[in-house]
PDB file of C-alpha atoms in Angstrom:
ATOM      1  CA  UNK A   1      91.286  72.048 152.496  1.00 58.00           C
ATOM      2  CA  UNK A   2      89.613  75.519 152.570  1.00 66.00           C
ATOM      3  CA  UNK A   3      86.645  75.982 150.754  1.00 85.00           C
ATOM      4  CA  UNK A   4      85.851  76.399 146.914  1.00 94.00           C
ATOM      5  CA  UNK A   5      85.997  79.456 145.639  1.00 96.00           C
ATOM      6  CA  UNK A   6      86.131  79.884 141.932  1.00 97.00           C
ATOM      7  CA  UNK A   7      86.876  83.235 141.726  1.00 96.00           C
ATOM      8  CA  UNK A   8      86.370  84.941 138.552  1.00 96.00           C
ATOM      9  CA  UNK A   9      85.810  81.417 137.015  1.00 97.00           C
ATOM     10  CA  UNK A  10      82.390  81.982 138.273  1.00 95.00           C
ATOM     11  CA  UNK A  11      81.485  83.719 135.429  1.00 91.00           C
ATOM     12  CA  UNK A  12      83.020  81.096 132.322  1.00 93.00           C
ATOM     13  CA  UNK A  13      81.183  78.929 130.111  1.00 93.00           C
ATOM     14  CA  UNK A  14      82.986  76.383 131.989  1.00 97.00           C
ATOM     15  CA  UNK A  15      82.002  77.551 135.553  1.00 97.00           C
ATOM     16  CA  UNK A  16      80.188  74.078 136.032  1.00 97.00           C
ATOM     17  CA  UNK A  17      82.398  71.484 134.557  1.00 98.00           C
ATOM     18  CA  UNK A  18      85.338  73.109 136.744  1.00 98.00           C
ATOM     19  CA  UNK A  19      83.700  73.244 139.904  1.00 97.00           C
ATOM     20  CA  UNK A  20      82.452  69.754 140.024  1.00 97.00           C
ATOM     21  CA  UNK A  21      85.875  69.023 139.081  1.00 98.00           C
ATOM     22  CA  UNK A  22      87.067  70.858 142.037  1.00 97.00           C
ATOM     23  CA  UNK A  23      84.472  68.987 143.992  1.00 96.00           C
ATOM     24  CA  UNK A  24      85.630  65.680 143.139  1.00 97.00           C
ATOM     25  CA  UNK A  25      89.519  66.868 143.242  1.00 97.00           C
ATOM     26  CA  UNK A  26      89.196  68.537 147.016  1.00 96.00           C
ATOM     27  CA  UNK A  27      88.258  64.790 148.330  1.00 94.00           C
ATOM     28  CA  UNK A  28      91.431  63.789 147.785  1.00 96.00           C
ATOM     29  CA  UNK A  29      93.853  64.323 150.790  1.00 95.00           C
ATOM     30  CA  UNK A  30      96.682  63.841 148.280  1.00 96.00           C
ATOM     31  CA  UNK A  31      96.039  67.162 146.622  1.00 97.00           C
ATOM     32  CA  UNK A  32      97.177  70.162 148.264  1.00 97.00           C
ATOM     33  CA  UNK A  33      96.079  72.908 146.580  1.00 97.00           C
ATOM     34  CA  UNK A  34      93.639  73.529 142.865  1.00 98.00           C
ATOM     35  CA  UNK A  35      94.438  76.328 140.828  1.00 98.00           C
ATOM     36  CA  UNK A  36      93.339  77.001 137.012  1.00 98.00           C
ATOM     37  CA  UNK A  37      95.467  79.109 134.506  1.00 96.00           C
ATOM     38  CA  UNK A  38      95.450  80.426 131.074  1.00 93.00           C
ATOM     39  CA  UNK A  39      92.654  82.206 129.063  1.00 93.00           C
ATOM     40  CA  UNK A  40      90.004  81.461 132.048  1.00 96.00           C
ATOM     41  CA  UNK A  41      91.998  82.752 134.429  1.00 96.00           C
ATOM     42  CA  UNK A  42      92.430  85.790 132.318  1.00 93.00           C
ATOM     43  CA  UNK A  43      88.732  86.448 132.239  1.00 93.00           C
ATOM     44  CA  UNK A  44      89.210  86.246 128.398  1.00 90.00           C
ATOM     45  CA  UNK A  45      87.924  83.106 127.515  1.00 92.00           C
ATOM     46  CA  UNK A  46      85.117  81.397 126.367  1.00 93.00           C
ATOM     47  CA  UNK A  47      83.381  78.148 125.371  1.00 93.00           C
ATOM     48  CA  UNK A  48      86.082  76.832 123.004  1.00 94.00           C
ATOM     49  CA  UNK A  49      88.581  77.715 125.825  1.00 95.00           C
ATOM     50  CA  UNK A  50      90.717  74.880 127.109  1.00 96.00           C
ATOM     51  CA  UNK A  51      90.340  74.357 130.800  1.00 98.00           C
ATOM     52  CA  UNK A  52      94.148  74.530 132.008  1.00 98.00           C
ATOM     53  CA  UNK A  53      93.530  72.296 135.281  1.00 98.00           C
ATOM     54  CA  UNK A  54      96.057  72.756 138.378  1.00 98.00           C
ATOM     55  CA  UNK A  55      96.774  70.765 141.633  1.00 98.00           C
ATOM     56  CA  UNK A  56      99.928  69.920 143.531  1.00 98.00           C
ATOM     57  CA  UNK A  57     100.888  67.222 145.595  1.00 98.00           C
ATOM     58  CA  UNK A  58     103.729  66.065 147.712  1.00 97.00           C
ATOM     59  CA  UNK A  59     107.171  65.606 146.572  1.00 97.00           C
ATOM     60  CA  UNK A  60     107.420  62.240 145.607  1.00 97.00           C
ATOM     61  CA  UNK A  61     103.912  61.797 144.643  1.00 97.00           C
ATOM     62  CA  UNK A  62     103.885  63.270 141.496  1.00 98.00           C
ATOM     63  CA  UNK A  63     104.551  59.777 139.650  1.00 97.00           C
ATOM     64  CA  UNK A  64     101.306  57.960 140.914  1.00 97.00           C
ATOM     65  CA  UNK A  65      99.467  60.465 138.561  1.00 98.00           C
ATOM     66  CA  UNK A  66     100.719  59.003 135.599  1.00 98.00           C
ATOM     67  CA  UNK A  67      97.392  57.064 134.908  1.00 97.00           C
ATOM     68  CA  UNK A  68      94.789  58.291 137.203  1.00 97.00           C
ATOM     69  CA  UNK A  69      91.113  57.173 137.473  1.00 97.00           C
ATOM     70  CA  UNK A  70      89.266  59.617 135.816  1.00 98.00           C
ATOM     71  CA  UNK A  71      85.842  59.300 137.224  1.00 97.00           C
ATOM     72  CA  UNK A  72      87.350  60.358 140.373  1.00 97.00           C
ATOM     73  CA  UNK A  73      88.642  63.739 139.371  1.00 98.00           C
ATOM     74  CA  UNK A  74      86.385  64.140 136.189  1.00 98.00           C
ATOM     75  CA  UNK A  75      82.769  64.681 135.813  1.00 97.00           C
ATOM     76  CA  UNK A  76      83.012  63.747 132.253  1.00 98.00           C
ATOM     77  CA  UNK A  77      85.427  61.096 131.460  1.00 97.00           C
ATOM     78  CA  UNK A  78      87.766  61.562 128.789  1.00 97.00           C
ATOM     79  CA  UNK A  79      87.454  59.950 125.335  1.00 98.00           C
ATOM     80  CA  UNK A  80      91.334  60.536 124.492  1.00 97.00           C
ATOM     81  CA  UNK A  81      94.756  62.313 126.132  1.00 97.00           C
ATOM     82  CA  UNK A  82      98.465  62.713 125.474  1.00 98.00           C
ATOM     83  CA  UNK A  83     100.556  62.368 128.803  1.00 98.00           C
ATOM     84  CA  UNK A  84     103.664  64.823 128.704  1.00 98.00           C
ATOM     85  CA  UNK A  85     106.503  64.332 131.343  1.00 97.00           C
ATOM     86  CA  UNK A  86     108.668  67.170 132.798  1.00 97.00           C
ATOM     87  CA  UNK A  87     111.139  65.039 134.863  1.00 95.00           C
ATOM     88  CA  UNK A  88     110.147  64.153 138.643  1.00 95.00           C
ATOM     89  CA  UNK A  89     108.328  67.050 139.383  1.00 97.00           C
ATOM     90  CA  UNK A  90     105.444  67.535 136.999  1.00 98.00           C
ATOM     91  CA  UNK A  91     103.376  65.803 134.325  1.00 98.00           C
ATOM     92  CA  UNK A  92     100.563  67.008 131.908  1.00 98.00           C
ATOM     93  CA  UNK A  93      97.691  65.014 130.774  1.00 98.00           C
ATOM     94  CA  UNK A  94      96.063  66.742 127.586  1.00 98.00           C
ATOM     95  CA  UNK A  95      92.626  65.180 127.325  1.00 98.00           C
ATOM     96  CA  UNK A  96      89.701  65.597 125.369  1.00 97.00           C
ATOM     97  CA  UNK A  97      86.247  64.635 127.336  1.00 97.00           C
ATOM     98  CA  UNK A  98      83.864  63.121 126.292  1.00 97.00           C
ATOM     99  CA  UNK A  99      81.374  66.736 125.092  1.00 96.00           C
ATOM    100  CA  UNK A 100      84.304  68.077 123.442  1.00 97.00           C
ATOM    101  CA  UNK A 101      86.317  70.041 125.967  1.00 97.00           C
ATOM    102  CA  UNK A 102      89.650  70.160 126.204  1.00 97.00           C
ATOM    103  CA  UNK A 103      91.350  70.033 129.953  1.00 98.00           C
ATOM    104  CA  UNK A 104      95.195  70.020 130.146  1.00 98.00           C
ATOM    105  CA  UNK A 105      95.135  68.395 133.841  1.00 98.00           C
ATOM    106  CA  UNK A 106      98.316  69.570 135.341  1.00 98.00           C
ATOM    107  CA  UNK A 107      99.876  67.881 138.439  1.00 98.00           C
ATOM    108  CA  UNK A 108     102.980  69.363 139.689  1.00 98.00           C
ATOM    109  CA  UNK A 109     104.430  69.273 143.194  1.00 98.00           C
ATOM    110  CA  UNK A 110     104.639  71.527 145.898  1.00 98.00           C
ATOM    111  CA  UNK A 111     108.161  72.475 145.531  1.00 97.00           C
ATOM    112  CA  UNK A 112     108.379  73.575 141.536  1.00 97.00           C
ATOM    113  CA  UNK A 113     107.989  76.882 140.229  1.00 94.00           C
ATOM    114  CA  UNK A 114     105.329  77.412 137.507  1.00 93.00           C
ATOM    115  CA  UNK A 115     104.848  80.395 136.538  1.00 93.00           C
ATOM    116  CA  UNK A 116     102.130  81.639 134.180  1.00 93.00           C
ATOM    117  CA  UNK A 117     100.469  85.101 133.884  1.00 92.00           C
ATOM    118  CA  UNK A 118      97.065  84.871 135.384  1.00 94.00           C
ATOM    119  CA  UNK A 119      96.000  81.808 137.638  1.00 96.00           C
ATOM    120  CA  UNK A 120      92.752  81.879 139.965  1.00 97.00           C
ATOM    121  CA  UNK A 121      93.828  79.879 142.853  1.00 97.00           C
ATOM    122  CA  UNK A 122      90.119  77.582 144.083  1.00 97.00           C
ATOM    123  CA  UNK A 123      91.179  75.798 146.941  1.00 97.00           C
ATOM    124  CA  UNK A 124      94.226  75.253 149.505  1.00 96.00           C
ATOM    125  CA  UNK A 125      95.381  73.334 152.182  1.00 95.00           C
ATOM    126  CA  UNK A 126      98.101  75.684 153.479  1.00 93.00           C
ATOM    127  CA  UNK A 127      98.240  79.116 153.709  1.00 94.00           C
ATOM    128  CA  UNK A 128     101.991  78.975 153.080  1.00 96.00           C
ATOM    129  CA  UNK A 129     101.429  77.437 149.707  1.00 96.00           C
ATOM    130  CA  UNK A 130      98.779  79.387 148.305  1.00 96.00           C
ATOM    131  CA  UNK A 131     101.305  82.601 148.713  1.00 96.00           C
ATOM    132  CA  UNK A 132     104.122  80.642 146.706  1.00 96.00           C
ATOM    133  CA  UNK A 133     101.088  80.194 144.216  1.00 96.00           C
ATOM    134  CA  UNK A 134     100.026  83.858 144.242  1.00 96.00           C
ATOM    135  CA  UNK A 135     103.603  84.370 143.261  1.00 95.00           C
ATOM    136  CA  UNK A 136     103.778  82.385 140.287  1.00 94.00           C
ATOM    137  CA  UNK A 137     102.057  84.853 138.363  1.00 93.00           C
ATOM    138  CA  UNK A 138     103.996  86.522 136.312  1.00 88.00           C
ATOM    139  CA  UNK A 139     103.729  88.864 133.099  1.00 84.00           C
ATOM    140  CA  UNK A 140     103.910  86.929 129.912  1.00 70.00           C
ATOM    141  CA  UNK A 141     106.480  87.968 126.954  1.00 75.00           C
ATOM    142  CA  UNK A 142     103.873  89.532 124.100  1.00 82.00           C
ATOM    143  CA  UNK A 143     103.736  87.877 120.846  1.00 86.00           C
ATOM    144  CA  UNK A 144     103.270  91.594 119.246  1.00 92.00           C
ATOM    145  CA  UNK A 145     106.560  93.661 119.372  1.00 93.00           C
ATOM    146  CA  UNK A 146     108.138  97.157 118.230  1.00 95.00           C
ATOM    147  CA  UNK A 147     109.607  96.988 114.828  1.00 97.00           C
ATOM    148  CA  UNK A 148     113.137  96.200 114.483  1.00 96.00           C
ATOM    149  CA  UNK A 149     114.529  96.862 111.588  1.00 97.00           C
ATOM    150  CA  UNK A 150     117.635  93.950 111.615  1.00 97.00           C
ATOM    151  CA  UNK A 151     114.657  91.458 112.426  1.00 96.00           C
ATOM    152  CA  UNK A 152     112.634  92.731 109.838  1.00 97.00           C
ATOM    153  CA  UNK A 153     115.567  92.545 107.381  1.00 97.00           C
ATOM    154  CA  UNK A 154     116.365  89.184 108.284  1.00 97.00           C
ATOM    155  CA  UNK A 155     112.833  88.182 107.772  1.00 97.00           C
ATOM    156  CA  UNK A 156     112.976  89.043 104.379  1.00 98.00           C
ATOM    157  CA  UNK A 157     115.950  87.342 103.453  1.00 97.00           C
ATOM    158  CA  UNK A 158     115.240  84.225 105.047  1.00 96.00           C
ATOM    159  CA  UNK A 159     111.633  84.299 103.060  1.00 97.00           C
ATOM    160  CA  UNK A 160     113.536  84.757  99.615  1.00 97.00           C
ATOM    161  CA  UNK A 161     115.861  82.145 100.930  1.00 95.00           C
ATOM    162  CA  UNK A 162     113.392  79.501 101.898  1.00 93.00           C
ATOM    163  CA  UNK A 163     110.888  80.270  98.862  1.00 95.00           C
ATOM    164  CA  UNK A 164     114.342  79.642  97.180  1.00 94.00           C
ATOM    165  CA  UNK A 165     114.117  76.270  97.830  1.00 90.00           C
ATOM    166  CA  UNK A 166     110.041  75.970  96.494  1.00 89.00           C
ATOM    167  CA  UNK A 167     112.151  74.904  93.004  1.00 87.00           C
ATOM    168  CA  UNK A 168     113.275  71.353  94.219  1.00 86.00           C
ATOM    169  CA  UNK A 169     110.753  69.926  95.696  1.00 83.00           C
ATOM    170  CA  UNK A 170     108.563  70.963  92.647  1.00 85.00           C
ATOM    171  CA  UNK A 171     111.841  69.887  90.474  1.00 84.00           C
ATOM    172  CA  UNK A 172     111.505  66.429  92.221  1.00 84.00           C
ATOM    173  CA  UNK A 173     107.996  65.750  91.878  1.00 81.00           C
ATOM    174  CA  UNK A 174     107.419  65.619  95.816  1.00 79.00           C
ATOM    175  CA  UNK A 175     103.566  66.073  95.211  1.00 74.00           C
ATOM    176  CA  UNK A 176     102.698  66.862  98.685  1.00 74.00           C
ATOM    177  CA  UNK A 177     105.597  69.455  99.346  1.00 71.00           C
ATOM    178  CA  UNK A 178     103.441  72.160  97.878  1.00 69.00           C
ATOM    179  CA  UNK A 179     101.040  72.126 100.900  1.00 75.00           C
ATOM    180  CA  UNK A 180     103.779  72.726 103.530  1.00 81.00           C
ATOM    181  CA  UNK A 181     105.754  74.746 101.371  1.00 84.00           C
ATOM    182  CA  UNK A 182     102.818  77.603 100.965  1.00 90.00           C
ATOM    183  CA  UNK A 183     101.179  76.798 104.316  1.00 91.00           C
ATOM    184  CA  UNK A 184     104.856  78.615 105.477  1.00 92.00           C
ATOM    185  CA  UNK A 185     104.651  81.422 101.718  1.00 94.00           C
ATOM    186  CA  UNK A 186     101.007  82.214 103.581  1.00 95.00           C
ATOM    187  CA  UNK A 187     102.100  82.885 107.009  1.00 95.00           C
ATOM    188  CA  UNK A 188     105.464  84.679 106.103  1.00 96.00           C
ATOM    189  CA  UNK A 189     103.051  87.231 104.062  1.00 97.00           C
ATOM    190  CA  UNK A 190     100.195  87.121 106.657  1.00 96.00           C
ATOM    191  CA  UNK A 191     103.669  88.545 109.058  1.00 96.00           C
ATOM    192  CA  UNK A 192     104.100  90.969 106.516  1.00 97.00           C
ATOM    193  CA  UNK A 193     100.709  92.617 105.845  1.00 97.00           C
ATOM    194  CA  UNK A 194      99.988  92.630 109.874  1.00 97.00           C
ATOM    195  CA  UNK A 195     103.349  95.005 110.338  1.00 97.00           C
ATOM    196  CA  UNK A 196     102.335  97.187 107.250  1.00 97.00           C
ATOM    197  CA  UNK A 197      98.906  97.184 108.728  1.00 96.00           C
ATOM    198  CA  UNK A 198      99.550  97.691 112.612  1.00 96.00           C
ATOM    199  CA  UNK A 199     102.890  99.074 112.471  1.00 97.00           C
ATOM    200  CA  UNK A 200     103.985  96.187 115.183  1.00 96.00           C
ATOM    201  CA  UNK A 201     105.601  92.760 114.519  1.00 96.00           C
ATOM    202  CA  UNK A 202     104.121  89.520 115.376  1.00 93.00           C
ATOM    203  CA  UNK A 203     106.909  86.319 116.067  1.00 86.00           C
ATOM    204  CA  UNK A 204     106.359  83.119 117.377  1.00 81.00           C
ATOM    205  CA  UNK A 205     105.137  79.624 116.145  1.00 82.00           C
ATOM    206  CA  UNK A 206     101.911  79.539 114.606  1.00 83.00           C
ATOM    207  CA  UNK A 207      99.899  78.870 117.728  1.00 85.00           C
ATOM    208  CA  UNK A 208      95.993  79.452 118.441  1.00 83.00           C
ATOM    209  CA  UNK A 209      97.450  82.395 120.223  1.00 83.00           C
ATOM    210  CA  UNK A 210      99.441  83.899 117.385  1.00 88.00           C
ATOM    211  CA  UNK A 211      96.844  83.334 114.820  1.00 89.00           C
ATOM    212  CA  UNK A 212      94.557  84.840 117.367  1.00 89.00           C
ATOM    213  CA  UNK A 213      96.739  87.971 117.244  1.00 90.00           C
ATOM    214  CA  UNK A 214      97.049  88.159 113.588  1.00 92.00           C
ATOM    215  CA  UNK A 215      93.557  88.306 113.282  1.00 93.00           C
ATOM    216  CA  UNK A 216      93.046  90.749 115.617  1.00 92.00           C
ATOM    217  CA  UNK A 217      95.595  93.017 114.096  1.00 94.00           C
ATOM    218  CA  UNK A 218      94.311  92.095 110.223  1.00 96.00           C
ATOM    219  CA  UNK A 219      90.376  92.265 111.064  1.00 94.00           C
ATOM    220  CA  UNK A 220      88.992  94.246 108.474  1.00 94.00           C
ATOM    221  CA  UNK A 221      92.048  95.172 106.825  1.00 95.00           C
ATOM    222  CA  UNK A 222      92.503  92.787 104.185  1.00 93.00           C
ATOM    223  CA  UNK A 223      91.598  93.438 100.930  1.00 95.00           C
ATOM    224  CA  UNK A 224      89.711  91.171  98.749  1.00 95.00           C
ATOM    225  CA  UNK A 225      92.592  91.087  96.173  1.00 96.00           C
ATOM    226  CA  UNK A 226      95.155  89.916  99.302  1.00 96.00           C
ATOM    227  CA  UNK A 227      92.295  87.478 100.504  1.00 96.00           C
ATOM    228  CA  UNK A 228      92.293  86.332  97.218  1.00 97.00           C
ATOM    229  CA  UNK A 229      96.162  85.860  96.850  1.00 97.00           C
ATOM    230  CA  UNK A 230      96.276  84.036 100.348  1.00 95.00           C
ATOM    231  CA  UNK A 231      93.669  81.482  98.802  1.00 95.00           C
ATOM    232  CA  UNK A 232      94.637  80.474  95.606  1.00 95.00           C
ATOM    233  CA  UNK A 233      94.530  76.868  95.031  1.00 91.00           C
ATOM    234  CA  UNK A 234      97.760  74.240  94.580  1.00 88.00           C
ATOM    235  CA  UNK A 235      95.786  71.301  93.515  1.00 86.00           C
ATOM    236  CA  UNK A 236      98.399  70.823  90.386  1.00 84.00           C
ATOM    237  CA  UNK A 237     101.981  72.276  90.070  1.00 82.00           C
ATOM    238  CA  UNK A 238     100.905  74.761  87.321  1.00 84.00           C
ATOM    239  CA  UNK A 239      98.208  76.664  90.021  1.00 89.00           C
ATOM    240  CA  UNK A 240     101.204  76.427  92.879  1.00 89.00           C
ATOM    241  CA  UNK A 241     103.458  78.318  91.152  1.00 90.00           C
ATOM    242  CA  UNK A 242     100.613  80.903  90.125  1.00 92.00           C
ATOM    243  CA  UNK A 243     100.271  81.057  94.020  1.00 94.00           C
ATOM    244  CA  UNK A 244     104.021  81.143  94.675  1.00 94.00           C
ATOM    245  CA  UNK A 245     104.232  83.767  92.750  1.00 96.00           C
ATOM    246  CA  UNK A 246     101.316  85.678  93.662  1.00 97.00           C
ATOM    247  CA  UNK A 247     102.777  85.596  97.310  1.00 97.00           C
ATOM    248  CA  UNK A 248     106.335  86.918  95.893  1.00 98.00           C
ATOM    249  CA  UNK A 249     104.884  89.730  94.189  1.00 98.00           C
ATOM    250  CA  UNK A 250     102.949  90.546  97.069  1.00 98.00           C
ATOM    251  CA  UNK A 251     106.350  89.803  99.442  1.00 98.00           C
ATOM    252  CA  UNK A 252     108.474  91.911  96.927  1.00 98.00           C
ATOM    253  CA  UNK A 253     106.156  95.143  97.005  1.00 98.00           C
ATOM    254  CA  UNK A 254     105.878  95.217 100.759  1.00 98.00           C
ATOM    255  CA  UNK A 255     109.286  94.761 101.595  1.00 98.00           C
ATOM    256  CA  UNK A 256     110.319  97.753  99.846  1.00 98.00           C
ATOM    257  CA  UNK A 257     107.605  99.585 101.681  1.00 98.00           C
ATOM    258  CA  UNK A 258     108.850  98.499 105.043  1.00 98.00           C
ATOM    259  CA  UNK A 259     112.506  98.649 103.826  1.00 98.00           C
ATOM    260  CA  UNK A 260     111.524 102.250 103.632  1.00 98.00           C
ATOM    261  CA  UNK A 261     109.661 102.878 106.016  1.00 97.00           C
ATOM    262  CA  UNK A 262     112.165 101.309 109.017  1.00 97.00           C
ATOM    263  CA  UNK A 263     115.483 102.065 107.340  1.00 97.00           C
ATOM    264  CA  UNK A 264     116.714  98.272 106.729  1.00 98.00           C
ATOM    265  CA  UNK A 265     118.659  96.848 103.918  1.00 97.00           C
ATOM    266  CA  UNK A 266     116.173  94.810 101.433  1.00 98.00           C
ATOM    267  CA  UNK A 267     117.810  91.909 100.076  1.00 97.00           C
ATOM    268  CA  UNK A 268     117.282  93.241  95.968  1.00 98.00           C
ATOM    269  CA  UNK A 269     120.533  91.119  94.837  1.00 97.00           C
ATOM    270  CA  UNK A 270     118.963  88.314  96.539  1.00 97.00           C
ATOM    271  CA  UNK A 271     115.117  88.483  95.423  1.00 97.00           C
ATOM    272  CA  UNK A 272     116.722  88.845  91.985  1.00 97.00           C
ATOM    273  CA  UNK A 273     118.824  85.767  91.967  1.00 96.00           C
ATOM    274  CA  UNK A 274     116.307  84.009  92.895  1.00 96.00           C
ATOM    275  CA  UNK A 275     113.368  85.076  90.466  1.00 95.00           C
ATOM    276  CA  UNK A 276     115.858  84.776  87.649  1.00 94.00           C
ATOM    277  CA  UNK A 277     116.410  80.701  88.840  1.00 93.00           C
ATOM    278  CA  UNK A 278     113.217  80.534  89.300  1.00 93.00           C
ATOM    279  CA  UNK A 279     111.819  81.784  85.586  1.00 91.00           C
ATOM    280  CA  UNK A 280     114.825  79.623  84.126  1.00 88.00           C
ATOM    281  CA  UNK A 281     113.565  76.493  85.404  1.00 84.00           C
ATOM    282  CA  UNK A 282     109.904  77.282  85.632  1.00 79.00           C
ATOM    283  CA  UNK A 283     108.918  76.263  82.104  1.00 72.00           C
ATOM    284  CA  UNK A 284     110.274  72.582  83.025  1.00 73.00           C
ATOM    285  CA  UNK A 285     108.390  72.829  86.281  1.00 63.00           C
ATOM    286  CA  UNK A 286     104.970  73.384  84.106  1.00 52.00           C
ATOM    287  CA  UNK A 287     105.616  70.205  82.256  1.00 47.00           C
TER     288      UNK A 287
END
């Protein structure tokens, strides 16, 4: 195996922890090449930054990683892990170590594609090998987007749909539903104030990475009134309606904006029909 070289990893908070892993991976003949991805690889991490840990190994090989001993490839030793499976050719262990860091040691062999947008390649055994790595990085699709206004419209009528259904599980007393049911209210309007705000759309689960993106778009821009609105408390059914509520009003005002503003169809007939159910059965819900 060549020599170390971490590259621009020489400059993380984790610059330590991954070279002595390196040090401790390189021994092993198996391994035929260490590589690390994601934010580090990026240059734009930092100390809460998972360490997304590479190495390939033979075809074939890939199954006598399933439960490894750690102090050979770890410096710290891991205090817990998930192991993920992706058929014959690759497995993920998601560990936390010991001092808190997170390492998502990834063992894949030489023949499968993984592609990812930024990897810093630290050591390989062929030269062959490290050019099919080089190649695996490739540009990532952006979680911020141009406005469209059909996906716009259908966000909006798929809110009013699913806040829609807020009534039953308040109607049958499911006392916990109101914690799900608003942690989705909050991020449908957090969606909407970042593409008043920014003038782009944000889509995609609610990852570190898209919340990262929201707040980097909403910085600064939120007023105390909408900070307010996207706190209220739903410790009893009477104060998560209040907040149910507050969010629709908020929902309602902005999608005519955008409605406006992009040229889509808002979904009035729709909002409508479901504020007049709502106010019909609400007085029951209270009691």
């Amino acid at each position: 195996m060549t020599a170390i070289n971490l590259g621009i990893l020489a400059q993380s908070s984790h610059e330590d922890l991954i070279r002595d892993m390196a040090n401790k991976c390189v021994s092993d003949e198996r391994i035929q090449a260490i590589w690390v991805g994601g934010s580090l690889a990026s240059g734009t991490g930092d100390a809460f930054s998972d360490i997304d840990f590479r190495i390939a190994v033979k075809p074939g090989q890939v199954s006598a990683w399933v439960n490894p001993e750690w102090d050979h490839y770890l410096p710290i030793l891991p205090c817990g892990g998930t192991l993920m499976q992706f058929g014959d050719q690759a497995l993920l262990h998601h560990l936390v170590l010991k001092d808190g860091t997170i390492v998502d040691f990834f063992v894949q062999d030489t023949e499968r594609q993984n592609f990812e947008p930024h990897l810093v390649i630290i050591a390989c055994r062929d030269d062959a090998l490290k050019k099919k790595l080089e190649g695996f990085a490739r540009p990532v699709a952006s979680l911020v987007k141009e406005v469209d206004s059909e996906t716009l419209e259908r966000f909006f009528v798929d809110y009013w749909i699913t806040t829609h259904k807020e009534v039953k599980a308040l109607a049958r007393d499911y006392t916990l539903s109101p914690f799900a049911g608003l942690y989705w209210e909050r991020l449908a309007l957090l969606r909407a104030y970042y593409v008043n705000v920014t003038g782009k759309d944000i889509v995609g689960r609610a990852t570190l990475h898209m919340l990262g993106a929201l707040h980097k778009g909403l910085e600064d821009k939120i007023t105390e009134q909408q900070e307010a609105i996207l706190g209220l408390p739903s410790r009893t059914p009477s104060e998560t309606i209040i907040a149910i509520e507050a969010i629709r009003v908020e929902m309602a005002h902005i999608g005519r904006q955008l409605a406006d503003k992009y040229a889509f169809a808002y979904p009035h007939v729709l909002e409508e029909v479901v504020q007049l159910y709502w106010n019909t059965f609400k007085v029951s819900l209270k009691t």
